[in-house]
Short mmCIF file of the C-alpha atoms (twelve columns), coordinates in Angstrom:
data_MODEL
# 
_entry.id   MODEL 
# 
loop_
_atom_site.group_PDB 
_atom_site.id 
_atom_site.type_symbol 
_atom_site.label_atom_id 
_atom_site.label_alt_id 
_atom_site.label_comp_id 
_atom_site.label_asym_id 
_atom_site.label_seq_id 
_atom_site.Cartn_x 
_atom_site.Cartn_y 
_atom_site.Cartn_z 
_atom_site.pdbx_PDB_model_num 
ATOM 1   C CA . MET A 1   103.600 60.710 127.294 1 
ATOM 2   C CA . SER A 2   104.211 61.984 123.770 1 
ATOM 3   C CA . LYS A 3   103.752 65.715 123.184 1 
ATOM 4   C CA . GLU A 4   101.826 64.868 119.992 1 
ATOM 5   C CA . TYR A 5   98.713  64.265 122.112 1 
ATOM 6   C CA . ILE A 6   98.613  67.901 123.306 1 
ATOM 7   C CA . ASP A 7   95.562  69.814 122.134 1 
ATOM 8   C CA . GLN A 8   96.573  72.011 119.191 1 
ATOM 9   C CA . ALA A 9   95.031  75.131 117.683 1 
ATOM 10  C CA . LYS A 10  94.314  75.194 113.963 1 
ATOM 11  C CA . ALA A 11  94.558  77.846 111.242 1 
ATOM 12  C CA . LEU A 12  92.463  80.969 111.780 1 
ATOM 13  C CA . ARG A 13  89.111  80.943 109.967 1 
ATOM 14  C CA . ASP A 14  88.577  84.046 107.828 1 
ATOM 15  C CA . SER A 15  85.097  84.577 109.270 1 
ATOM 16  C CA . ASP A 16  86.556  84.706 112.816 1 
ATOM 17  C CA . SER A 17  89.524  86.997 112.091 1 
ATOM 18  C CA . PHE A 18  90.117  90.309 113.901 1 
ATOM 19  C CA . ASN A 19  92.579  93.198 114.038 1 
ATOM 20  C CA . VAL A 20  95.680  91.475 115.427 1 
ATOM 21  C CA . GLU A 21  97.731  94.699 115.474 1 
ATOM 22  C CA . ALA A 22  95.140  96.459 117.622 1 
ATOM 23  C CA . LEU A 23  94.910  93.531 120.032 1 
ATOM 24  C CA . ASN A 24  98.705  93.299 120.264 1 
ATOM 25  C CA . ALA A 25  99.066  97.023 121.017 1 
ATOM 26  C CA . TRP A 26  96.435  96.736 123.773 1 
ATOM 27  C CA . LEU A 27  97.922  93.554 125.303 1 
ATOM 28  C CA . GLN A 28  101.447 94.983 125.406 1 
ATOM 29  C CA . GLN A 29  100.050 97.795 127.565 1 
ATOM 30  C CA . GLN A 30  98.642  95.195 129.990 1 
ATOM 31  C CA . VAL A 31  101.652 92.843 130.241 1 
ATOM 32  C CA . ASP A 32  105.029 94.223 131.263 1 
ATOM 33  C CA . GLY A 33  107.879 93.307 128.931 1 
ATOM 34  C CA . LEU A 34  105.715 91.639 126.284 1 
ATOM 35  C CA . SER A 35  107.233 92.161 122.830 1 
ATOM 36  C CA . GLY A 36  106.835 91.000 119.261 1 
ATOM 37  C CA . THR A 37  103.739 90.149 117.243 1 
ATOM 38  C CA . PRO A 38  101.746 87.023 118.024 1 
ATOM 39  C CA . GLU A 39  100.958 84.223 115.612 1 
ATOM 40  C CA . VAL A 40  97.189  83.721 115.920 1 
ATOM 41  C CA . ARG A 41  95.580  80.303 115.645 1 
ATOM 42  C CA . GLN A 42  92.149  79.069 116.619 1 
ATOM 43  C CA . PHE A 43  90.681  76.157 118.583 1 
ATOM 44  C CA . SER A 44  87.811  74.443 116.818 1 
ATOM 45  C CA . GLY A 45  85.986  73.080 119.869 1 
ATOM 46  C CA . GLY A 46  82.937  74.717 121.405 1 
ATOM 47  C CA . ALA A 47  79.733  76.035 119.895 1 
ATOM 48  C CA . SER A 48  79.610  79.311 121.789 1 
ATOM 49  C CA . ASN A 49  82.475  81.732 122.467 1 
ATOM 50  C CA . LEU A 50  85.475  81.715 120.127 1 
ATOM 51  C CA . THR A 51  88.864  80.637 121.463 1 
ATOM 52  C CA . TYR A 52  92.213  81.720 119.987 1 
ATOM 53  C CA . GLN A 53  95.859  80.981 120.734 1 
ATOM 54  C CA . LEU A 54  98.252  83.949 120.724 1 
ATOM 55  C CA . SER A 55  101.830 82.686 120.336 1 
ATOM 56  C CA . TYR A 56  104.523 85.286 121.028 1 
ATOM 57  C CA . PRO A 57  108.185 84.793 120.039 1 
ATOM 58  C CA . ALA A 58  110.931 84.425 122.645 1 
ATOM 59  C CA . GLN A 59  110.821 87.169 125.276 1 
ATOM 60  C CA . ALA A 60  113.622 88.696 127.340 1 
ATOM 61  C CA . ASP A 61  114.008 85.452 129.323 1 
ATOM 62  C CA . GLY A 62  114.506 83.554 126.061 1 
ATOM 63  C CA . LYS A 63  111.182 81.719 126.324 1 
ATOM 64  C CA . PRO A 64  108.236 82.112 123.932 1 
ATOM 65  C CA . VAL A 65  104.835 82.708 125.548 1 
ATOM 66  C CA . ASP A 66  101.355 81.495 124.648 1 
ATOM 67  C CA . TYR A 67  98.099  83.119 125.699 1 
ATOM 68  C CA . ILE A 68  94.470  82.217 125.112 1 
ATOM 69  C CA . MET A 69  91.980  84.861 123.993 1 
ATOM 70  C CA . ARG A 70  88.195  84.402 124.258 1 
ATOM 71  C CA . ARG A 71  85.560  86.536 122.524 1 
ATOM 72  C CA . PRO A 72  81.898  86.176 121.469 1 
ATOM 73  C CA . PRO A 73  80.967  84.887 118.000 1 
ATOM 74  C CA . SER A 74  81.217  87.521 115.281 1 
ATOM 75  C CA . GLY A 75  78.095  89.612 114.813 1 
ATOM 76  C CA . HIS A 76  76.411  88.392 117.991 1 
ATOM 77  C CA . LYS A 77  74.807  91.327 119.822 1 
ATOM 78  C CA . ALA A 78  73.027  89.639 122.763 1 
ATOM 79  C CA . ALA A 79  75.637  90.400 125.391 1 
ATOM 80  C CA . GLY A 80  73.766  88.490 128.101 1 
ATOM 81  C CA . ALA A 81  74.440  85.176 126.374 1 
ATOM 82  C CA . HIS A 82  78.159  85.875 125.863 1 
ATOM 83  C CA . ASP A 83  79.121  87.950 128.885 1 
ATOM 84  C CA . MET A 84  82.903  88.114 128.697 1 
ATOM 85  C CA . LYS A 85  83.289  90.258 131.813 1 
ATOM 86  C CA . ARG A 86  81.210  87.851 133.912 1 
ATOM 87  C CA . GLU A 87  83.191  84.830 132.708 1 
ATOM 88  C CA . TYR A 88  86.481  86.643 133.361 1 
ATOM 89  C CA . ASN A 89  85.434  87.761 136.861 1 
ATOM 90  C CA . VAL A 90  84.182  84.280 137.808 1 
ATOM 91  C CA . MET A 91  87.532  82.721 136.886 1 
ATOM 92  C CA . ALA A 92  89.572  85.518 138.468 1 
ATOM 93  C CA . SER A 93  87.644  85.068 141.741 1 
ATOM 94  C CA . LEU A 94  87.810  81.269 141.620 1 
ATOM 95  C CA . LYS A 95  91.533  80.969 140.842 1 
ATOM 96  C CA . PRO A 96  92.787  81.539 144.421 1 
ATOM 97  C CA . VAL A 97  90.427  78.882 145.846 1 
ATOM 98  C CA . TYR A 98  90.161  76.467 142.896 1 
ATOM 99  C CA . PRO A 99  93.602  76.035 141.316 1 
ATOM 100 C CA . TYR A 100 92.333  74.288 138.152 1 
ATOM 101 C CA . VAL A 101 91.133  77.593 136.696 1 
ATOM 102 C CA . PRO A 102 93.584  79.194 134.220 1 
ATOM 103 C CA . GLN A 103 95.369  82.358 135.372 1 
ATOM 104 C CA . MET A 104 93.571  85.419 134.035 1 
ATOM 105 C CA . ILE A 105 95.754  88.048 132.318 1 
ATOM 106 C CA . ALA A 106 93.533  90.961 131.261 1 
ATOM 107 C CA . MET A 107 89.953  91.899 130.352 1 
ATOM 108 C CA . CYS A 108 89.007  94.387 127.608 1 
ATOM 109 C CA . ASP A 109 85.541  95.954 127.417 1 
ATOM 110 C CA . ASP A 110 86.630  98.593 124.895 1 
ATOM 111 C CA . GLN A 111 84.930  97.336 121.750 1 
ATOM 112 C CA . SER A 112 86.942  99.681 119.548 1 
ATOM 113 C CA . VAL A 113 89.954  97.353 119.899 1 
ATOM 114 C CA . ILE A 114 88.656  94.279 118.015 1 
ATOM 115 C CA . GLY A 115 84.909  94.964 117.758 1 
ATOM 116 C CA . SER A 116 83.797  93.049 120.863 1 
ATOM 117 C CA . ASP A 117 84.634  92.477 124.507 1 
ATOM 118 C CA . PHE A 118 87.354  89.879 125.035 1 
ATOM 119 C CA . TYR A 119 89.721  88.563 127.666 1 
ATOM 120 C CA . VAL A 120 93.156  86.967 127.721 1 
ATOM 121 C CA . MET A 121 94.337  84.172 130.010 1 
ATOM 122 C CA . GLU A 122 97.241  81.750 130.318 1 
ATOM 123 C CA . ARG A 123 97.325  78.717 128.068 1 
ATOM 124 C CA . LEU A 124 97.172  75.386 129.886 1 
ATOM 125 C CA . VAL A 125 99.285  73.068 127.744 1 
ATOM 126 C CA . GLY A 126 97.813  69.597 127.887 1 
ATOM 127 C CA . ILE A 127 95.529  66.895 126.524 1 
ATOM 128 C CA . ILE A 128 91.781  67.449 126.175 1 
ATOM 129 C CA . PRO A 129 89.960  64.091 126.147 1 
ATOM 130 C CA . ARG A 130 87.331  64.474 123.406 1 
ATOM 131 C CA . GLY A 131 85.062  61.811 121.877 1 
ATOM 132 C CA . ASN A 132 88.080  59.649 121.185 1 
ATOM 133 C CA . LEU A 133 91.524  59.865 122.736 1 
ATOM 134 C CA . PRO A 134 94.263  61.360 120.509 1 
ATOM 135 C CA . LYS A 135 95.464  58.874 117.900 1 
ATOM 136 C CA . GLY A 136 97.951  56.457 119.429 1 
ATOM 137 C CA . MET A 137 97.106  57.337 123.045 1 
ATOM 138 C CA . GLN A 138 95.893  54.442 125.155 1 
ATOM 139 C CA . LEU A 139 94.697  54.075 128.728 1 
ATOM 140 C CA . SER A 140 94.515  50.810 130.632 1 
ATOM 141 C CA . ALA A 141 91.231  50.000 132.385 1 
ATOM 142 C CA . GLU A 142 92.837  51.030 135.684 1 
ATOM 143 C CA . GLN A 143 94.066  54.340 134.221 1 
ATOM 144 C CA . ALA A 144 90.630  55.048 132.719 1 
ATOM 145 C CA . ARG A 145 88.954  54.378 136.059 1 
ATOM 146 C CA . ASP A 146 91.398  56.645 137.896 1 
ATOM 147 C CA . LEU A 147 90.867  59.409 135.312 1 
ATOM 148 C CA . CYS A 148 87.089  59.111 135.635 1 
ATOM 149 C CA . ILE A 149 87.213  59.361 139.434 1 
ATOM 150 C CA . SER A 150 89.704  62.234 139.261 1 
ATOM 151 C CA . THR A 151 87.425  64.102 136.828 1 
ATOM 152 C CA . PHE A 152 84.376  63.913 139.064 1 
ATOM 153 C CA . ASP A 153 86.487  64.630 142.141 1 
ATOM 154 C CA . LYS A 154 87.242  68.002 140.503 1 
ATOM 155 C CA . LEU A 155 83.482  68.641 140.361 1 
ATOM 156 C CA . ILE A 156 83.209  67.671 144.031 1 
ATOM 157 C CA . ASP A 157 86.112  70.002 144.876 1 
ATOM 158 C CA . LEU A 158 84.298  72.830 143.087 1 
ATOM 159 C CA . HIS A 159 81.047  72.144 144.943 1 
ATOM 160 C CA . GLN A 160 82.945  72.336 148.253 1 
ATOM 161 C CA . VAL A 161 84.465  75.778 147.581 1 
ATOM 162 C CA . ASP A 162 83.350  78.446 150.061 1 
ATOM 163 C CA . TYR A 163 81.768  80.831 147.542 1 
ATOM 164 C CA . LYS A 164 81.225  83.545 150.146 1 
ATOM 165 C CA . ALA A 165 84.919  83.565 151.077 1 
ATOM 166 C CA . ALA A 166 85.734  83.720 147.349 1 
ATOM 167 C CA . GLY A 167 83.574  86.840 146.967 1 
ATOM 168 C CA . LEU A 168 81.116  85.116 144.646 1 
ATOM 169 C CA . ASP A 169 77.915  85.703 146.646 1 
ATOM 170 C CA . SER A 170 76.376  87.661 143.762 1 
ATOM 171 C CA . LEU A 171 76.932  84.914 141.167 1 
ATOM 172 C CA . GLY A 172 73.435  83.443 141.549 1 
ATOM 173 C CA . LYS A 173 69.974  84.149 142.940 1 
ATOM 174 C CA . GLY A 174 70.165  81.962 146.055 1 
ATOM 175 C CA . GLU A 175 67.597  79.383 147.134 1 
ATOM 176 C CA . GLY A 176 64.913  78.137 144.779 1 
ATOM 177 C CA . TYR A 177 67.376  77.075 142.084 1 
ATOM 178 C CA . VAL A 178 65.647  73.766 141.309 1 
ATOM 179 C CA . GLN A 179 62.278  75.448 140.788 1 
ATOM 180 C CA . ARG A 180 63.767  78.241 138.654 1 
ATOM 181 C CA . GLN A 181 65.518  75.696 136.435 1 
ATOM 182 C CA . VAL A 182 62.417  73.572 135.869 1 
ATOM 183 C CA . GLU A 183 60.394  76.693 135.008 1 
ATOM 184 C CA . GLY A 184 63.141  78.230 132.859 1 
ATOM 185 C CA . TRP A 185 63.907  75.173 130.734 1 
ATOM 186 C CA . THR A 186 60.182  74.473 130.292 1 
ATOM 187 C CA . LYS A 187 59.719  77.972 128.838 1 
ATOM 188 C CA . ARG A 188 62.750  77.590 126.582 1 
ATOM 189 C CA . TYR A 189 61.382  74.356 125.199 1 
ATOM 190 C CA . GLY A 190 58.000  75.934 124.490 1 
ATOM 191 C CA . LYS A 191 59.660  78.758 122.555 1 
ATOM 192 C CA . SER A 192 61.818  76.427 120.462 1 
ATOM 193 C CA . LYS A 193 59.360  73.576 119.756 1 
ATOM 194 C CA . THR A 194 58.849  72.504 116.132 1 
ATOM 195 C CA . TRP A 195 56.134  70.227 114.700 1 
ATOM 196 C CA . ASN A 196 58.355  67.139 114.577 1 
ATOM 197 C CA . VAL A 197 59.264  66.886 118.277 1 
ATOM 198 C CA . PRO A 198 57.152  65.768 121.271 1 
ATOM 199 C CA . SER A 199 55.498  68.110 123.765 1 
ATOM 200 C CA . PHE A 200 57.398  66.683 126.786 1 
ATOM 201 C CA . LYS A 201 54.173  67.297 128.746 1 
ATOM 202 C CA . LYS A 202 54.564  64.101 130.778 1 
ATOM 203 C CA . THR A 203 58.184  64.894 131.677 1 
ATOM 204 C CA . ILE A 204 57.449  68.538 132.520 1 
ATOM 205 C CA . LYS A 205 54.455  67.606 134.707 1 
ATOM 206 C CA . TRP A 206 56.499  64.941 136.495 1 
ATOM 207 C CA . LEU A 207 59.403  67.348 137.112 1 
ATOM 208 C CA . GLN A 208 57.000  69.964 138.482 1 
ATOM 209 C CA . GLU A 209 55.309  67.447 140.801 1 
ATOM 210 C CA . HIS A 210 58.476  65.789 142.090 1 
ATOM 211 C CA . GLN A 211 60.960  68.636 142.409 1 
ATOM 212 C CA . PRO A 212 62.840  68.585 145.718 1 
ATOM 213 C CA . ASN A 213 64.063  71.594 147.627 1 
ATOM 214 C CA . ASP A 214 67.677  72.608 146.950 1 
ATOM 215 C CA . VAL A 215 70.013  70.234 148.820 1 
ATOM 216 C CA . ALA A 216 72.612  73.024 149.048 1 
ATOM 217 C CA . THR A 217 73.800  76.187 147.335 1 
ATOM 218 C CA . CYS A 218 77.300  76.094 145.880 1 
ATOM 219 C CA . ILE A 219 79.312  77.135 142.824 1 
ATOM 220 C CA . ILE A 220 78.251  74.954 139.915 1 
ATOM 221 C CA . HIS A 221 80.016  74.684 136.561 1 
ATOM 222 C CA . ASN A 222 76.834  73.971 134.550 1 
ATOM 223 C CA . ASP A 223 78.656  72.423 131.570 1 
ATOM 224 C CA . PHE A 224 80.918  69.893 133.260 1 
ATOM 225 C CA . ARG A 225 82.234  67.321 130.787 1 
ATOM 226 C CA . MET A 226 85.494  65.488 130.276 1 
ATOM 227 C CA . ASP A 227 86.147  67.522 127.111 1 
ATOM 228 C CA . ASN A 228 86.281  70.597 129.341 1 
ATOM 229 C CA . VAL A 229 89.217  69.305 131.402 1 
ATOM 230 C CA . VAL A 230 92.934  69.488 130.569 1 
ATOM 231 C CA . LEU A 231 95.267  66.574 131.341 1 
ATOM 232 C CA . ASN A 232 98.964  66.765 132.153 1 
ATOM 233 C CA . PRO A 233 100.733 65.526 128.967 1 
ATOM 234 C CA . ASP A 234 103.427 63.869 131.098 1 
ATOM 235 C CA . ASN A 235 100.853 62.153 133.344 1 
ATOM 236 C CA . PRO A 236 97.451  61.831 131.660 1 
ATOM 237 C CA . GLY A 237 95.826  60.727 134.902 1 
ATOM 238 C CA . GLU A 238 96.425  64.200 136.383 1 
ATOM 239 C CA . ILE A 239 93.961  67.009 135.668 1 
ATOM 240 C CA . ILE A 240 95.678  70.406 135.471 1 
ATOM 241 C CA . GLY A 241 92.725  72.524 134.359 1 
ATOM 242 C CA . VAL A 242 88.959  72.899 134.045 1 
ATOM 243 C CA . LEU A 243 87.741  75.095 131.168 1 
ATOM 244 C CA . ASP A 244 84.602  76.841 129.882 1 
ATOM 245 C CA . TRP A 245 83.116  78.733 132.832 1 
ATOM 246 C CA . GLU A 246 80.605  80.680 130.756 1 
ATOM 247 C CA . MET A 247 77.563  79.098 132.448 1 
ATOM 248 C CA . ALA A 248 78.920  78.916 136.017 1 
ATOM 249 C CA . THR A 249 76.542  80.122 138.705 1 
ATOM 250 C CA . LEU A 250 75.354  79.413 142.257 1 
ATOM 251 C CA . GLY A 251 72.971  76.477 142.383 1 
ATOM 252 C CA . ASP A 252 72.138  72.980 143.546 1 
ATOM 253 C CA . PRO A 253 75.087  70.550 143.259 1 
ATOM 254 C CA . LEU A 254 72.925  67.568 142.279 1 
ATOM 255 C CA . MET A 255 71.457  69.590 139.406 1 
ATOM 256 C CA . ASP A 256 75.030  70.146 138.188 1 
ATOM 257 C CA . LEU A 257 75.743  66.413 138.401 1 
ATOM 258 C CA . GLY A 258 72.472  65.648 136.595 1 
ATOM 259 C CA . GLY A 259 73.455  67.985 133.773 1 
ATOM 260 C CA . ALA A 260 76.938  66.438 133.564 1 
ATOM 261 C CA . LEU A 261 75.688  62.848 133.478 1 
ATOM 262 C CA . ALA A 262 73.215  63.580 130.676 1 
ATOM 263 C CA . TYR A 263 76.340  63.715 128.489 1 
ATOM 264 C CA . TRP A 264 77.953  60.652 130.091 1 
ATOM 265 C CA . ILE A 265 77.565  57.794 127.612 1 
ATOM 266 C CA . GLN A 266 78.628  54.346 128.780 1 
ATOM 267 C CA . ALA A 267 79.806  51.421 126.690 1 
ATOM 268 C CA . ASP A 268 76.517  49.523 127.115 1 
ATOM 269 C CA . ASP A 269 74.267  52.412 126.033 1 
ATOM 270 C CA . ASP A 270 72.206  51.938 122.885 1 
ATOM 271 C CA . PHE A 271 73.267  53.015 119.409 1 
ATOM 272 C CA . VAL A 272 71.487  56.391 119.493 1 
ATOM 273 C CA . MET A 273 73.248  57.513 122.669 1 
ATOM 274 C CA . ARG A 274 76.617  56.185 121.493 1 
ATOM 275 C CA . SER A 275 76.281  58.155 118.246 1 
ATOM 276 C CA . VAL A 276 76.462  61.507 120.104 1 
ATOM 277 C CA . ARG A 277 79.311  60.720 122.508 1 
ATOM 278 C CA . ARG A 278 81.680  63.675 123.046 1 
ATOM 279 C CA . GLN A 279 84.039  62.259 125.670 1 
ATOM 280 C CA . PRO A 280 85.851  58.920 126.121 1 
ATOM 281 C CA . SER A 281 83.335  57.730 128.729 1 
ATOM 282 C CA . HIS A 282 82.965  54.374 126.925 1 
ATOM 283 C CA . LEU A 283 86.497  53.132 127.606 1 
ATOM 284 C CA . PRO A 284 86.957  49.944 129.641 1 
ATOM 285 C CA . GLY A 285 87.391  50.958 133.285 1 
ATOM 286 C CA . MET A 286 85.238  54.103 133.131 1 
ATOM 287 C CA . LEU A 287 82.555  54.230 135.827 1 
ATOM 288 C CA . THR A 288 78.886  53.883 134.932 1 
ATOM 289 C CA . ARG A 289 76.469  56.716 135.676 1 
ATOM 290 C CA . ASN A 290 75.202  54.832 138.734 1 
ATOM 291 C CA . GLU A 291 78.739  54.316 140.022 1 
ATOM 292 C CA . ILE A 292 79.518  58.024 139.565 1 
ATOM 293 C CA . VAL A 293 76.363  58.989 141.499 1 
ATOM 294 C CA . GLU A 294 77.349  56.554 144.268 1 
ATOM 295 C CA . HIS A 295 80.891  57.980 144.464 1 
ATOM 296 C CA . TYR A 296 79.687  61.574 144.338 1 
ATOM 297 C CA . CYS A 297 76.964  61.252 146.987 1 
ATOM 298 C CA . GLN A 298 79.287  59.349 149.305 1 
ATOM 299 C CA . ARG A 299 81.983  62.031 149.119 1 
ATOM 300 C CA . MET A 300 79.465  64.885 149.365 1 
ATOM 301 C CA . ASN A 301 77.480  63.138 152.125 1 
ATOM 302 C CA . LEU A 302 74.234  63.506 150.144 1 
ATOM 303 C CA . ASP A 303 71.252  61.164 149.883 1 
ATOM 304 C CA . LYS A 304 70.874  59.660 146.399 1 
ATOM 305 C CA . ALA A 305 67.213  58.674 146.927 1 
ATOM 306 C CA . MET A 306 65.949  61.506 144.690 1 
ATOM 307 C CA . TRP A 307 68.470  60.834 141.909 1 
ATOM 308 C CA . PRO A 308 65.817  59.927 139.260 1 
ATOM 309 C CA . PHE A 309 64.599  63.550 139.412 1 
ATOM 310 C CA . TYR A 310 68.066  64.950 138.655 1 
ATOM 311 C CA . GLU A 311 68.655  62.350 135.943 1 
ATOM 312 C CA . VAL A 312 65.380  63.191 134.187 1 
ATOM 313 C CA . PHE A 313 66.035  66.920 134.542 1 
ATOM 314 C CA . GLY A 314 69.518  66.537 133.024 1 
ATOM 315 C CA . LEU A 315 68.109  64.676 130.004 1 
ATOM 316 C CA . PHE A 316 65.269  67.194 129.588 1 
ATOM 317 C CA . ARG A 317 67.745  70.083 129.748 1 
ATOM 318 C CA . LEU A 318 69.896  68.362 127.100 1 
ATOM 319 C CA . ALA A 319 66.786  67.896 124.928 1 
ATOM 320 C CA . VAL A 320 66.021  71.616 125.174 1 
ATOM 321 C CA . ILE A 321 69.606  72.541 124.244 1 
ATOM 322 C CA . ALA A 322 69.431  70.205 121.220 1 
ATOM 323 C CA . GLN A 323 66.020  71.591 120.244 1 
ATOM 324 C CA . GLN A 324 67.179  75.203 120.505 1 
ATOM 325 C CA . ILE A 325 69.978  74.374 118.065 1 
ATOM 326 C CA . TYR A 326 67.631  72.428 115.776 1 
ATOM 327 C CA . TYR A 327 65.106  75.305 115.839 1 
ATOM 328 C CA . ARG A 328 67.723  77.531 114.204 1 
ATOM 329 C CA . TYR A 329 68.334  74.915 111.508 1 
ATOM 330 C CA . HIS A 330 64.603  74.269 110.997 1 
ATOM 331 C CA . HIS A 331 63.967  77.988 110.439 1 
ATOM 332 C CA . LYS A 332 67.008  78.338 108.145 1 
ATOM 333 C CA . GLN A 333 68.923  80.557 110.569 1 
ATOM 334 C CA . THR A 334 71.882  78.178 110.050 1 
ATOM 335 C CA . ASP A 335 72.645  75.685 107.310 1 
ATOM 336 C CA . ASN A 336 75.108  73.587 109.321 1 
ATOM 337 C CA . PRO A 337 74.310  69.998 108.225 1 
ATOM 338 C CA . ALA A 338 75.436  68.679 111.635 1 
ATOM 339 C CA . PHE A 339 72.163  70.024 113.097 1 
ATOM 340 C CA . LYS A 340 69.853  68.445 110.515 1 
ATOM 341 C CA . ASN A 341 68.845  65.399 112.587 1 
ATOM 342 C CA . PHE A 342 68.859  66.918 116.077 1 
ATOM 343 C CA . TRP A 343 65.055  66.521 116.163 1 
ATOM 344 C CA . ILE A 344 65.576  62.738 116.228 1 
ATOM 345 C CA . MET A 345 67.736  63.089 119.347 1 
ATOM 346 C CA . VAL A 346 65.030  65.224 120.992 1 
ATOM 347 C CA . ASN A 347 62.453  62.468 120.379 1 
ATOM 348 C CA . TYR A 348 64.893  59.908 121.741 1 
ATOM 349 C CA . LEU A 349 65.560  61.926 124.915 1 
ATOM 350 C CA . ASN A 350 61.801  62.165 125.485 1 
ATOM 351 C CA . TRP A 351 61.690  58.354 125.373 1 
ATOM 352 C CA . ARG A 352 64.612  58.148 127.821 1 
ATOM 353 C CA . CYS A 353 62.862  60.501 130.247 1 
ATOM 354 C CA . ASN A 354 59.594  58.536 130.054 1 
ATOM 355 C CA . ARG A 355 61.417  55.256 130.658 1 
ATOM 356 C CA . ILE A 356 63.039  56.575 133.865 1 
ATOM 357 C CA . ILE A 357 59.743  58.111 135.029 1 
ATOM 358 C CA . LYS A 358 57.925  54.809 134.489 1 
ATOM 359 C CA . ARG A 359 60.445  52.948 136.655 1 
ATOM 360 C CA . SER A 360 60.666  55.665 139.301 1 
ATOM 361 C CA . GLN A 361 59.034  55.297 142.700 1 
ATOM 362 C CA . LEU A 362 59.619  58.893 143.770 1 
ATOM 363 C CA . PRO A 363 56.966  60.466 145.974 1 
ATOM 364 C CA . LYS A 364 55.420  63.740 144.874 1 
ATOM 365 C CA . ALA A 365 56.889  66.868 146.436 1 
ATOM 366 C CA . GLY A 366 55.419  67.540 149.858 1 
ATOM 367 C CA . HIS A 367 54.405  63.896 150.420 1 
# 
């Protein structure tokens, strides 16, 4: 596989710059034998924390070294939404039991260094499958199918990790996750609603009346998508890393799958869904959402009878995320033109939820 498909950082944006000398002095105190000054570049993906590549010249062993640095967006003060220490600790604890997590190098909570908390980890050199594969890269239908199964097998592997043995008991609040999520996302939608989007009253009422008890408590990723995995450049069917653990917590595994499949857009989806695709889930050979649910529940030994609930919840959660972003645009807190028509997507997701609800035969909770 050609190295040209490897995910590459881009030039540093002025608005996201920081004191490189101060960071370098701090990092050389953390890493034995590290020398030289890094070239700093930036990855453009992601709408939350900022991700940088620190490329050091050849070290004593003659090899250059690359690190990844993560920090919150500039000027953001709400630490709870961008908790660097939590994200670092989750990955550090997971690494011994879930090898697809990058190796953590060092965490800095001294804001005098670059003006915010940040952490440094190893760089996983590979291919990140975004909306479209890198130019020139092709997968046969069989390769696409294998990659799809391998991707969701990594989610299954995560859900089977013994979180108590990994020392991650305190990551979540325990039982009652489904109920907390329905209540929490309902409140978030109420706070971010604008005049041009629906109330979602029917969906919210249906979710409240049909919510099952938690099927299990496990580590969940909470933002699991194909553009958060890293593929081996020499064997693109092999996943070498899973990224973006900012939202990881303890929760219900089927809620995690529901959230993941809200983003999974198949080749036969309508134009509106296809227009927001962020991963190559449309390629010939990729499994459908129903096939993924079948594979997942079989491997996890879970009943798929209540799947419509998790599917509707995943779409509602996605609608709230889109509406929270649109709310900022609507109230002129951002002028990013990419957010201008998010309200249309929110209306569309309401229609999707209502269509599933109409076809659903789920009994009300407790019946």
